[in-house]
Amino acid sequence: MGAPVLLASEVSKRFGPVKALDKVEFHLDPGEVHALLGINGAGKSTFIKILSGIVQKDSGTITVAGQEVHFRAPEDAIRAGIATVQQHPELVPDMTGYENIFLGRETHGRGMLGRVDQRGLIARAAALLQRFAVPIDLSRTVAQMSAVEREAVAILQALAADDIRVLILDEPTSTLTDVERDDLFRLMNILRDQGISMIYITHQLEEVFEIADSFSVFRGGRCVARMSIDDARAQGVSLATMMLGEAMGEVFPPKAAPGTAGEVILSVRGLSSGLDFADVQFDVRQGEILGVFGLVGSGCDELAKAIFGAQPAERGQILVNGEEVMPGSPRDALAAGIFLVPGDRRTEGLALTRTALFNIPLANLGRASGKGWVLRRRRIREDAQRMTAQVALHPPSLTIPASGYSGGNQQKIVLAKGLYAEADVYIFVEPTVGVDIGARAKIYALIRELAQSAAVIVMSSDCDEVHGIADRTLALHKGRQVEPAMGTFSRDQLLMGGIMGGAHP
């Protein structure tokens, strides 16, 4: 295998009283795909930010290709041969693939206007594709591309710098379908064959055995284990147990006992919105969870937004506790007792530059205010502290900007907003995207707890998630509702209903 291409020794980092990394030991071999695992708050994100030059280590050493390096900015990491593709790549939708790849590194032609040399960009992109053989048309705009094609553009953008040896991929499959994920893995195999070493961060543990050569587990700010995939298979290792440091119990909480559901809280009748979905109808009772399974383009996201007033419905009825409400805005929905945990927490669920203390009371300003709409600051802080404790936010700080938290902990802040809302109806869209196995179990338990006093809907493109958490299920396929002939779907029937529009055995 040869000497490691990347070696970290006794790397430590503190943020005030919080020890994020504690003498981490890590190495990456040439041409290796290495999975980096750990629950939210284990130190993975901090370690990757140090390797990317975003955060500076307090102590320890890092060497690349045998040379000790010191990063004060991302440019230093790139010059040393380390490139990172973030979980949410920042691409310009209206620009072509090749324009995005060389954004900020364009070649300019002569002339007063300093126009970009388009031919030069195309030639450089062609050379890059010849090296890495990525099957993609870079002449299209990013807005015209699929999710996996956008990921490929971000990867090529990272590799466009000279002498990149190490590529860091942060949760690259979190928003991909199974087919797109397989396409990404083919691309990763191409890069591996070209000698690119990759650090692959994921919470999808089943993927580790499919694509990685080895893995490391972070826990409590330390690297507690490193193992090859072959050895892990031979020993029957449980990745979840290694991440948690204890045996993993049932991820999903017990379902409601048959016949124990209370009165109908939410009724949806013949709801339609253009081409997105049509004639959707269902009831949700207190004490139960309704699961809705649908792939990208099924209409699930649009349905959730229509109920929440963020997208207009052309016809139909929405009733809460027997009274008709047709929210024209999220404000109307919140006033009617409807709360949405959106699928894209970064753009739709949080003010990322603001703290948890700012974000949490936004869901219920009436509760946050006293007479004359004056904010009750002490009460808000007490409530926010109680709710962040309930969702197990880590670190448990109310003063860190939401952007400073891992994806899983950002989701916990959105959940704390939901608790603060004291709603009658909760709609969760993709509630555990980018969330580790341990946090997932806590989120499912919280969803079940909310269902004791509210109507709860979970919409997800993860069939196992919907089937595991819900008491009743239905599927959406191209905007059309698919229901079981009787009772509820089996797991396979639910999957077929969402994929093909029919509940096949």
Short mmCIF file of C-alpha atoms in Angstrom, two decimals:
data_model
loop_
_atom_site.label_atom_id
_atom_site.label_comp_id
_atom_site.label_asym_id
_atom_site.label_seq_id
_atom_site.Cartn_x
_atom_site.Cartn_y
_atom_site.Cartn_z
CA MET A 1 0.00 0.00 0.00
CA GLY A 2 2.94 2.36 0.68
CA ALA A 3 3.22 5.33 3.01
CA PRO A 4 -0.02 7.14 3.93
CA VAL A 5 -0.97 10.02 1.67
CA LEU A 6 -2.47 11.77 4.70
CA LEU A 7 -1.44 11.37 8.33
CA ALA A 8 -2.87 13.17 11.36
CA SER A 9 -1.24 12.73 14.78
CA GLU A 10 -2.60 13.93 18.15
CA VAL A 11 -4.80 16.59 16.54
CA SER A 12 -6.82 18.48 19.15
CA LYS A 13 -9.30 21.35 19.03
CA ARG A 14 -11.39 23.22 21.61
CA PHE A 15 -14.28 25.63 21.19
CA GLY A 16 -14.39 27.37 24.55
CA PRO A 17 -15.18 24.72 27.17
CA VAL A 18 -16.10 22.11 24.54
CA LYS A 19 -13.31 19.70 23.53
CA ALA A 20 -14.28 18.90 19.93
CA LEU A 21 -11.17 16.80 19.15
CA ASP A 22 -8.91 15.04 21.63
CA LYS A 23 -5.55 13.81 20.25
CA VAL A 24 -7.03 12.30 17.09
CA GLU A 25 -4.94 9.74 15.19
CA PHE A 26 -5.89 9.15 11.56
CA HIS A 27 -4.32 8.02 8.31
CA LEU A 28 -5.41 7.62 4.70
CA ASP A 29 -3.66 5.31 2.24
CA PRO A 30 -3.09 6.04 -1.49
CA GLY A 31 -6.07 5.19 -3.70
CA GLU A 32 -8.26 4.33 -0.71
CA VAL A 33 -11.94 5.12 -0.09
CA HIS A 34 -12.12 5.57 3.67
CA ALA A 35 -15.48 6.04 5.42
CA LEU A 36 -15.48 8.44 8.37
CA LEU A 37 -18.23 7.50 10.83
CA GLY A 38 -19.62 8.85 14.08
CA ILE A 39 -22.77 10.23 15.61
CA ASN A 40 -23.53 13.94 15.36
CA GLY A 41 -21.16 15.77 17.67
CA ALA A 42 -18.50 13.03 17.59
CA GLY A 43 -15.93 15.39 16.04
CA LYS A 44 -16.13 14.39 12.35
CA SER A 45 -17.16 17.83 11.10
CA THR A 46 -14.45 19.60 13.10
CA PHE A 47 -11.79 17.20 11.84
CA ILE A 48 -12.89 17.69 8.23
CA LYS A 49 -12.92 21.47 8.65
CA ILE A 50 -9.34 21.30 9.92
CA LEU A 51 -8.28 19.18 6.93
CA SER A 52 -10.10 21.65 4.65
CA GLY A 53 -8.41 24.71 6.16
CA ILE A 54 -11.68 26.17 7.45
CA VAL A 55 -10.73 25.70 11.12
CA GLN A 56 -7.24 25.69 12.60
CA LYS A 57 -6.14 22.92 14.96
CA ASP A 58 -4.91 23.80 18.46
CA SER A 59 -2.20 21.13 18.50
CA GLY A 60 -0.95 18.04 16.72
CA THR A 61 0.56 17.48 13.28
CA ILE A 62 -0.80 16.82 9.79
CA THR A 63 1.36 15.54 6.93
CA VAL A 64 0.44 15.16 3.25
CA ALA A 65 2.65 12.93 1.10
CA GLY A 66 5.24 12.95 3.87
CA GLN A 67 5.38 16.76 4.24
CA GLU A 68 4.08 18.47 7.38
CA VAL A 69 1.44 21.09 6.51
CA HIS A 70 -0.18 24.03 8.30
CA PHE A 71 -3.52 25.34 7.02
CA ARG A 72 -4.73 28.86 7.73
CA ALA A 73 -7.28 28.97 4.91
CA PRO A 74 -8.96 26.60 2.42
CA GLU A 75 -6.48 27.72 -0.26
CA ASP A 76 -3.65 26.25 1.84
CA ALA A 77 -5.37 22.84 1.94
CA ILE A 78 -5.94 22.91 -1.84
CA ARG A 79 -2.30 23.80 -2.50
CA ALA A 80 -1.30 20.84 -0.30
CA GLY A 81 -3.50 18.53 -2.39
CA ILE A 82 -6.70 18.27 -0.29
CA ALA A 83 -10.05 19.25 -1.85
CA THR A 84 -13.46 19.08 -0.19
CA VAL A 85 -16.96 18.73 -1.63
CA GLN A 86 -19.36 20.01 1.02
CA GLN A 87 -22.71 18.39 1.79
CA HIS A 88 -24.47 21.27 0.02
CA PRO A 89 -22.19 22.32 -2.87
CA GLU A 90 -22.43 26.00 -3.75
CA LEU A 91 -22.99 26.00 -7.52
CA VAL A 92 -24.44 28.72 -9.75
CA PRO A 93 -27.65 27.29 -11.30
CA ASP A 94 -27.68 29.52 -14.39
CA MET A 95 -24.08 28.74 -15.34
CA THR A 96 -22.98 25.71 -17.33
CA GLY A 97 -21.13 22.80 -15.81
CA TYR A 98 -17.76 23.86 -17.15
CA GLU A 99 -18.31 27.48 -16.06
CA ASN A 100 -18.99 26.26 -12.51
CA ILE A 101 -15.95 23.98 -12.50
CA PHE A 102 -13.59 26.86 -13.24
CA LEU A 103 -15.50 29.59 -11.41
CA GLY A 104 -12.91 32.04 -10.12
CA ARG A 105 -10.17 30.35 -12.16
CA GLU A 106 -11.29 31.38 -15.64
CA THR A 107 -8.89 32.15 -18.45
CA HIS A 108 -9.51 35.58 -19.93
CA GLY A 109 -9.12 36.69 -23.50
CA ARG A 110 -7.66 39.99 -24.55
CA GLY A 111 -9.67 43.16 -24.69
CA MET A 112 -10.95 45.98 -22.53
CA LEU A 113 -13.90 43.97 -21.25
CA GLY A 114 -11.75 41.04 -20.14
CA ARG A 115 -14.23 38.53 -21.47
CA VAL A 116 -14.06 34.95 -20.28
CA ASP A 117 -12.35 32.66 -22.79
CA GLN A 118 -15.20 30.18 -23.30
CA ARG A 119 -13.21 28.05 -25.72
CA GLY A 120 -10.42 27.83 -23.19
CA LEU A 121 -12.85 26.73 -20.47
CA ILE A 122 -14.35 24.06 -22.73
CA ALA A 123 -10.88 22.76 -23.63
CA ARG A 124 -9.85 22.57 -19.97
CA ALA A 125 -13.11 20.81 -19.09
CA ALA A 126 -12.53 18.31 -21.91
CA ALA A 127 -9.05 17.58 -20.57
CA LEU A 128 -10.49 17.01 -17.11
CA LEU A 129 -13.14 14.63 -18.49
CA GLN A 130 -10.51 12.78 -20.47
CA ARG A 131 -8.59 12.16 -17.26
CA PHE A 132 -11.54 11.11 -15.08
CA ALA A 133 -13.99 9.81 -17.71
CA VAL A 134 -17.09 11.21 -16.02
CA PRO A 135 -20.20 10.63 -18.19
CA ILE A 136 -21.68 14.14 -18.10
CA ASP A 137 -22.59 16.93 -20.54
CA LEU A 138 -20.97 20.04 -19.08
CA SER A 139 -22.50 22.35 -21.68
CA ARG A 140 -25.84 22.27 -19.85
CA THR A 141 -26.61 24.62 -16.98
CA VAL A 142 -26.52 23.26 -13.45
CA ALA A 143 -30.25 23.98 -13.17
CA GLN A 144 -30.85 21.44 -15.95
CA MET A 145 -28.86 18.71 -14.23
CA SER A 146 -29.94 15.90 -11.92
CA ALA A 147 -28.75 15.78 -8.30
CA VAL A 148 -25.98 13.29 -9.06
CA GLU A 149 -24.81 15.35 -12.05
CA ARG A 150 -24.57 18.41 -9.79
CA GLU A 151 -22.53 16.32 -7.36
CA ALA A 152 -20.26 15.30 -10.25
CA VAL A 153 -19.77 18.96 -11.20
CA ALA A 154 -18.82 19.78 -7.59
CA ILE A 155 -16.33 16.88 -7.59
CA LEU A 156 -14.78 17.98 -10.88
CA GLN A 157 -14.61 21.53 -9.53
CA ALA A 158 -12.63 20.22 -6.56
CA LEU A 159 -10.33 18.14 -8.77
CA ALA A 160 -9.67 21.00 -11.21
CA ALA A 161 -6.95 22.37 -8.92
CA ASP A 162 -3.43 21.06 -9.54
CA ASP A 163 -2.12 17.90 -7.86
CA ILE A 164 -5.18 16.99 -5.76
CA ARG A 165 -4.36 13.78 -3.87
CA VAL A 166 -7.17 13.68 -1.31
CA LEU A 167 -10.86 14.27 -1.98
CA ILE A 168 -13.25 14.71 0.97
CA LEU A 169 -16.91 13.93 0.26
CA ASP A 170 -19.30 15.12 2.96
CA GLU A 171 -22.64 13.26 2.91
CA PRO A 172 -22.72 13.08 -0.92
CA THR A 173 -25.67 10.66 -1.07
CA SER A 174 -27.98 12.38 1.44
CA THR A 175 -30.30 13.73 -1.28
CA LEU A 176 -29.77 11.07 -3.97
CA THR A 177 -32.09 8.30 -5.07
CA ASP A 178 -30.80 4.71 -5.11
CA VAL A 179 -30.12 4.92 -8.85
CA GLU A 180 -28.25 8.23 -8.48
CA ARG A 181 -26.27 6.81 -5.58
CA ASP A 182 -25.11 3.92 -7.77
CA ASP A 183 -24.05 6.45 -10.42
CA LEU A 184 -22.03 8.34 -7.81
CA PHE A 185 -20.35 5.15 -6.64
CA ARG A 186 -19.31 4.40 -10.23
CA LEU A 187 -17.73 7.85 -10.38
CA MET A 188 -15.93 7.22 -7.09
CA ASN A 189 -14.54 3.97 -8.47
CA ILE A 190 -13.24 5.87 -11.50
CA LEU A 191 -11.48 8.34 -9.19
CA ARG A 192 -10.04 5.51 -7.08
CA ASP A 193 -8.64 3.88 -10.22
CA GLN A 194 -6.93 7.19 -11.01
CA GLY A 195 -5.19 7.15 -7.62
CA ILE A 196 -7.40 9.69 -5.82
CA SER A 197 -7.76 8.92 -2.11
CA MET A 198 -11.17 9.72 -0.65
CA ILE A 199 -12.55 10.40 2.82
CA TYR A 200 -16.25 9.57 2.67
CA ILE A 201 -18.55 10.91 5.42
CA THR A 202 -21.94 9.23 5.62
CA HIS A 203 -24.73 8.29 8.01
CA GLN A 204 -26.01 5.63 5.61
CA LEU A 205 -24.23 2.69 7.20
CA GLU A 206 -25.26 0.16 4.56
CA GLU A 207 -23.27 2.18 2.02
CA VAL A 208 -20.02 1.72 3.90
CA PHE A 209 -19.73 -1.98 3.01
CA GLU A 210 -20.66 -1.19 -0.59
CA ILE A 211 -18.11 1.49 -1.50
CA ALA A 212 -15.43 1.84 1.21
CA ASP A 213 -12.13 -0.02 1.60
CA SER A 214 -11.87 0.83 5.29
CA PHE A 215 -13.44 3.02 7.95
CA SER A 216 -12.70 4.97 11.10
CA VAL A 217 -15.12 5.66 13.94
CA PHE A 218 -15.09 8.92 15.88
CA ARG A 219 -16.66 9.06 19.33
CA GLY A 220 -16.39 11.81 21.91
CA GLY A 221 -13.83 13.73 19.87
CA ARG A 222 -11.46 10.77 19.46
CA CYS A 223 -10.82 8.22 16.74
CA VAL A 224 -11.73 5.05 18.62
CA ALA A 225 -11.43 2.48 15.83
CA ARG A 226 -9.98 1.90 12.37
CA MET A 227 -10.71 -1.26 10.41
CA SER A 228 -10.73 -2.65 6.89
CA ILE A 229 -14.07 -3.58 5.39
CA ASP A 230 -12.88 -7.17 4.88
CA ASP A 231 -12.05 -7.52 8.59
CA ALA A 232 -15.37 -5.93 9.59
CA ARG A 233 -17.28 -8.41 7.44
CA ALA A 234 -15.32 -11.36 8.77
CA GLN A 235 -15.94 -10.30 12.38
CA GLY A 236 -19.60 -9.38 11.89
CA VAL A 237 -18.98 -5.89 13.23
CA SER A 238 -21.97 -3.65 14.02
CA LEU A 239 -21.11 -0.13 12.86
CA ALA A 240 -23.98 1.34 14.88
CA THR A 241 -22.67 -0.26 18.08
CA MET A 242 -19.16 1.03 17.40
CA MET A 243 -20.49 4.55 16.82
CA LEU A 244 -22.67 4.59 19.93
CA GLY A 245 -20.33 2.67 22.22
CA GLU A 246 -23.22 0.46 23.27
CA ALA A 247 -25.58 -2.08 21.76
CA MET A 248 -28.16 -0.46 19.50
CA GLY A 249 -31.73 -1.26 20.42
CA GLU A 250 -34.77 -0.80 18.24
CA VAL A 251 -34.48 2.36 16.12
CA PHE A 252 -38.26 2.79 15.88
CA PRO A 253 -40.42 3.16 18.99
CA PRO A 254 -43.45 0.89 19.51
CA LYS A 255 -46.46 1.76 17.38
CA ALA A 256 -49.85 2.72 18.75
CA ALA A 257 -52.00 -0.20 19.83
CA PRO A 258 -54.90 -0.88 17.42
CA GLY A 259 -58.07 1.00 18.30
CA THR A 260 -56.35 3.46 20.67
CA ALA A 261 -56.30 6.47 18.35
CA GLY A 262 -58.40 9.44 19.45
CA GLU A 263 -60.52 11.93 17.56
CA VAL A 264 -59.70 13.11 14.04
CA ILE A 265 -57.56 16.25 14.26
CA LEU A 266 -56.63 16.79 10.61
CA SER A 267 -58.78 16.07 7.57
CA VAL A 268 -57.63 16.63 3.99
CA ARG A 269 -60.35 16.37 1.34
CA GLY A 270 -59.72 16.32 -2.43
CA LEU A 271 -56.69 18.60 -2.17
CA SER A 272 -55.12 19.44 -5.53
CA SER A 273 -52.36 21.74 -6.74
CA GLY A 274 -51.70 21.95 -10.49
CA LEU A 275 -49.56 19.13 -11.82
CA ASP A 276 -47.92 18.47 -8.45
CA PHE A 277 -50.71 16.40 -6.86
CA ALA A 278 -54.44 15.81 -7.28
CA ASP A 279 -57.41 14.65 -5.17
CA VAL A 280 -55.44 13.75 -2.06
CA GLN A 281 -57.53 12.91 0.97
CA PHE A 282 -56.91 11.38 4.38
CA ASP A 283 -57.62 11.77 8.09
CA VAL A 284 -55.11 11.80 10.92
CA ARG A 285 -56.16 11.11 14.49
CA GLN A 286 -54.65 12.03 17.81
CA GLY A 287 -52.32 9.28 18.99
CA GLU A 288 -51.33 7.98 15.55
CA ILE A 289 -48.73 8.69 12.88
CA LEU A 290 -49.66 8.72 9.20
CA GLY A 291 -46.76 7.80 6.91
CA VAL A 292 -46.59 9.03 3.31
CA PHE A 293 -43.97 7.44 1.04
CA GLY A 294 -42.96 9.05 -2.24
CA LEU A 295 -39.87 9.46 -4.37
CA VAL A 296 -38.53 12.73 -5.76
CA GLY A 297 -41.26 14.14 -8.03
CA SER A 298 -44.05 12.26 -6.26
CA GLY A 299 -45.65 15.45 -4.93
CA CYS A 300 -44.89 14.79 -1.23
CA ASP A 301 -42.95 18.00 -0.70
CA GLU A 302 -45.55 20.06 -2.54
CA LEU A 303 -48.39 18.45 -0.57
CA ALA A 304 -46.70 19.28 2.73
CA LYS A 305 -46.19 22.90 1.64
CA ALA A 306 -49.80 23.21 0.49
CA ILE A 307 -51.11 22.07 3.89
CA PHE A 308 -48.69 24.54 5.52
CA GLY A 309 -49.77 27.42 3.28
CA ALA A 310 -46.39 27.75 1.55
CA GLN A 311 -47.85 26.65 -1.81
CA PRO A 312 -51.36 27.44 -3.07
CA ALA A 313 -53.93 24.66 -3.41
CA GLU A 314 -56.33 24.98 -6.33
CA ARG A 315 -59.18 23.08 -4.74
CA GLY A 316 -60.04 20.87 -1.80
CA GLN A 317 -60.47 21.27 1.93
CA ILE A 318 -58.23 21.23 5.01
CA LEU A 319 -59.94 20.86 8.37
CA VAL A 320 -58.30 21.10 11.80
CA ASN A 321 -60.44 19.87 14.68
CA GLY A 322 -63.48 19.96 12.41
CA GLU A 323 -63.06 23.59 11.31
CA GLU A 324 -62.08 24.41 7.75
CA VAL A 325 -58.76 26.21 7.35
CA MET A 326 -57.16 26.97 3.99
CA PRO A 327 -53.86 28.60 4.91
CA GLY A 328 -52.76 31.27 2.48
CA SER A 329 -49.36 31.53 4.14
CA PRO A 330 -47.25 29.76 6.78
CA ARG A 331 -48.38 32.45 9.22
CA ASP A 332 -52.00 31.35 8.66
CA ALA A 333 -51.00 27.70 9.13
CA LEU A 334 -49.18 28.39 12.39
CA ALA A 335 -52.22 30.33 13.64
CA ALA A 336 -54.37 27.31 12.76
CA GLY A 337 -52.09 24.99 14.71
CA ILE A 338 -50.14 23.44 11.79
CA PHE A 339 -46.35 23.14 11.95
CA LEU A 340 -44.03 21.93 9.18
CA VAL A 341 -40.56 20.46 9.66
CA PRO A 342 -39.34 20.99 6.06
CA GLY A 343 -37.14 18.65 4.06
CA ASP A 344 -34.50 21.33 3.42
CA ARG A 345 -33.71 22.61 6.89
CA ARG A 346 -30.94 24.93 5.65
CA THR A 347 -33.05 27.07 3.31
CA GLU A 348 -36.56 26.50 4.69
CA GLY A 349 -36.21 25.63 8.36
CA LEU A 350 -33.52 27.83 9.89
CA ALA A 351 -31.98 31.27 9.92
CA LEU A 352 -28.48 29.80 9.68
CA THR A 353 -26.61 32.90 10.80
CA ARG A 354 -28.72 33.20 13.95
CA THR A 355 -28.61 31.22 17.17
CA ALA A 356 -30.91 28.53 18.51
CA LEU A 357 -32.23 31.13 20.95
CA PHE A 358 -33.33 33.23 17.96
CA ASN A 359 -34.66 30.37 15.82
CA ILE A 360 -36.73 28.44 18.36
CA PRO A 361 -39.37 31.07 19.30
CA LEU A 362 -40.02 32.01 15.64
CA ALA A 363 -42.63 29.25 15.48
CA ASN A 364 -44.86 30.82 18.13
CA LEU A 365 -44.30 34.55 18.64
CA GLY A 366 -47.53 34.76 20.62
CA ARG A 367 -46.07 32.44 23.23
CA ALA A 368 -42.78 34.37 23.15
CA SER A 369 -44.50 37.72 23.80
CA GLY A 370 -46.27 39.27 26.73
CA LYS A 371 -48.64 42.19 26.82
CA GLY A 372 -48.07 44.66 24.03
CA TRP A 373 -46.08 42.02 22.09
CA VAL A 374 -42.99 42.63 24.20
CA LEU A 375 -40.67 39.61 24.08
CA ARG A 376 -40.40 37.75 27.39
CA ARG A 377 -36.64 37.15 27.11
CA ARG A 378 -36.12 35.24 30.34
CA ARG A 379 -39.08 32.95 29.61
CA ILE A 380 -37.87 32.40 26.04
CA ARG A 381 -34.41 31.38 27.28
CA GLU A 382 -35.86 28.99 29.86
CA ASP A 383 -38.18 27.38 27.30
CA ALA A 384 -35.39 27.15 24.70
CA GLN A 385 -33.03 25.51 27.21
CA ARG A 386 -35.69 22.96 28.12
CA MET A 387 -36.44 22.13 24.47
CA THR A 388 -32.83 21.85 23.36
CA ALA A 389 -32.32 19.46 26.27
CA GLN A 390 -35.36 17.48 25.16
CA VAL A 391 -33.96 17.05 21.62
CA ALA A 392 -30.41 16.43 22.98
CA LEU A 393 -28.77 19.30 21.07
CA HIS A 394 -24.96 18.99 21.04
CA PRO A 395 -23.24 21.12 22.08
CA PRO A 396 -26.13 22.35 24.27
CA SER A 397 -25.53 26.03 23.56
CA LEU A 398 -28.12 28.68 22.72
CA THR A 399 -25.53 31.17 21.45
CA ILE A 400 -23.84 29.28 18.58
CA PRO A 401 -25.11 30.18 15.07
CA ALA A 402 -27.13 27.36 13.53
CA SER A 403 -24.56 27.15 10.72
CA GLY A 404 -21.98 26.08 13.31
CA TYR A 405 -23.84 22.82 14.09
CA SER A 406 -23.68 19.52 12.25
CA GLY A 407 -26.61 18.66 9.97
CA GLY A 408 -28.17 16.38 12.56
CA ASN A 409 -28.02 19.03 15.25
CA GLN A 410 -29.46 21.63 12.89
CA GLN A 411 -32.40 19.25 12.51
CA LYS A 412 -32.71 19.12 16.29
CA ILE A 413 -33.04 22.92 16.40
CA VAL A 414 -35.91 22.69 13.89
CA LEU A 415 -37.51 20.01 16.09
CA ALA A 416 -37.12 22.30 19.12
CA LYS A 417 -38.98 24.97 17.12
CA GLY A 418 -41.75 22.44 16.63
CA LEU A 419 -41.97 21.77 20.35
CA TYR A 420 -42.17 25.49 20.99
CA ALA A 421 -45.00 25.82 18.46
CA GLU A 422 -47.35 23.63 20.58
CA ALA A 423 -49.15 22.70 17.36
CA ASP A 424 -52.18 20.47 16.76
CA VAL A 425 -50.71 19.13 13.51
CA TYR A 426 -47.06 18.27 12.81
CA ILE A 427 -45.80 17.46 9.30
CA PHE A 428 -42.28 16.01 9.04
CA VAL A 429 -40.66 15.91 5.58
CA GLU A 430 -37.50 13.77 5.34
CA PRO A 431 -37.02 14.10 9.12
CA THR A 432 -33.70 12.24 9.37
CA VAL A 433 -31.74 13.24 6.25
CA GLY A 434 -28.09 13.58 7.28
CA VAL A 435 -28.80 12.35 10.80
CA ASP A 436 -26.81 9.57 12.46
CA ILE A 437 -28.30 6.30 13.70
CA GLY A 438 -28.35 7.34 17.37
CA ALA A 439 -29.97 10.71 16.73
CA ARG A 440 -32.45 9.04 14.40
CA ALA A 441 -33.75 6.88 17.24
CA LYS A 442 -34.18 9.99 19.43
CA ILE A 443 -36.01 11.86 16.66
CA TYR A 444 -38.38 8.93 16.07
CA ALA A 445 -39.09 8.75 19.82
CA LEU A 446 -39.84 12.48 19.86
CA ILE A 447 -42.18 12.14 16.87
CA ARG A 448 -44.02 9.34 18.66
CA GLU A 449 -44.25 11.49 21.80
CA LEU A 450 -45.75 14.39 19.82
CA ALA A 451 -48.36 12.04 18.36
CA GLN A 452 -49.81 11.48 21.83
CA SER A 453 -51.44 14.91 21.74
CA ALA A 454 -51.32 15.89 18.06
CA ALA A 455 -51.88 14.66 14.52
CA VAL A 456 -48.52 13.67 13.01
CA ILE A 457 -47.60 13.05 9.35
CA VAL A 458 -44.20 11.74 8.28
CA MET A 459 -43.39 12.13 4.57
CA SER A 460 -40.21 10.51 3.30
CA SER A 461 -38.50 8.99 0.27
CA ASP A 462 -37.10 6.33 2.63
CA CYS A 463 -39.62 3.48 2.52
CA ASP A 464 -38.16 1.78 5.61
CA GLU A 465 -38.50 5.00 7.58
CA VAL A 466 -42.16 5.45 6.67
CA HIS A 467 -43.03 1.82 7.31
CA GLY A 468 -41.05 1.73 10.56
CA ILE A 469 -42.49 4.84 12.21
CA ALA A 470 -46.07 5.02 10.93
CA ASP A 471 -49.27 3.40 12.21
CA ARG A 472 -50.96 3.84 8.81
CA THR A 473 -49.37 4.44 5.43
CA LEU A 474 -50.15 5.60 1.92
CA ALA A 475 -47.97 6.32 -1.11
CA LEU A 476 -47.82 9.14 -3.62
CA HIS A 477 -46.82 8.33 -7.18
CA LYS A 478 -46.57 11.19 -9.68
CA GLY A 479 -49.02 13.22 -7.63
CA ARG A 480 -51.58 10.43 -7.29
CA GLN A 481 -52.52 8.82 -4.00
CA VAL A 482 -52.05 5.06 -3.68
CA GLU A 483 -53.76 3.36 -0.74
CA PRO A 484 -53.88 -0.25 0.45
CA ALA A 485 -56.97 -2.31 -0.31
CA MET A 486 -57.44 -2.79 3.43
CA GLY A 487 -55.61 -1.97 6.63
CA THR A 488 -52.12 -0.69 5.84
CA PHE A 489 -49.38 -1.51 3.36
CA SER A 490 -46.74 -4.11 3.95
CA ARG A 491 -43.24 -2.76 3.45
CA ASP A 492 -42.97 -4.23 -0.08
CA GLN A 493 -46.46 -3.01 -1.06
CA LEU A 494 -45.60 0.49 0.13
CA LEU A 495 -42.37 0.45 -1.88
CA MET A 496 -44.15 -0.71 -5.06
CA GLY A 497 -46.90 1.84 -4.53
CA GLY A 498 -44.38 4.69 -4.45
CA ILE A 499 -42.26 3.39 -7.32
CA MET A 500 -44.87 2.05 -9.74
CA GLY A 501 -48.16 3.47 -8.51
CA GLY A 502 -49.58 0.11 -7.47
CA ALA A 503 -49.44 -1.97 -4.29
CA HIS A 504 -48.07 -5.19 -5.69
CA PRO A 505 -47.44 -8.11 -3.36
#
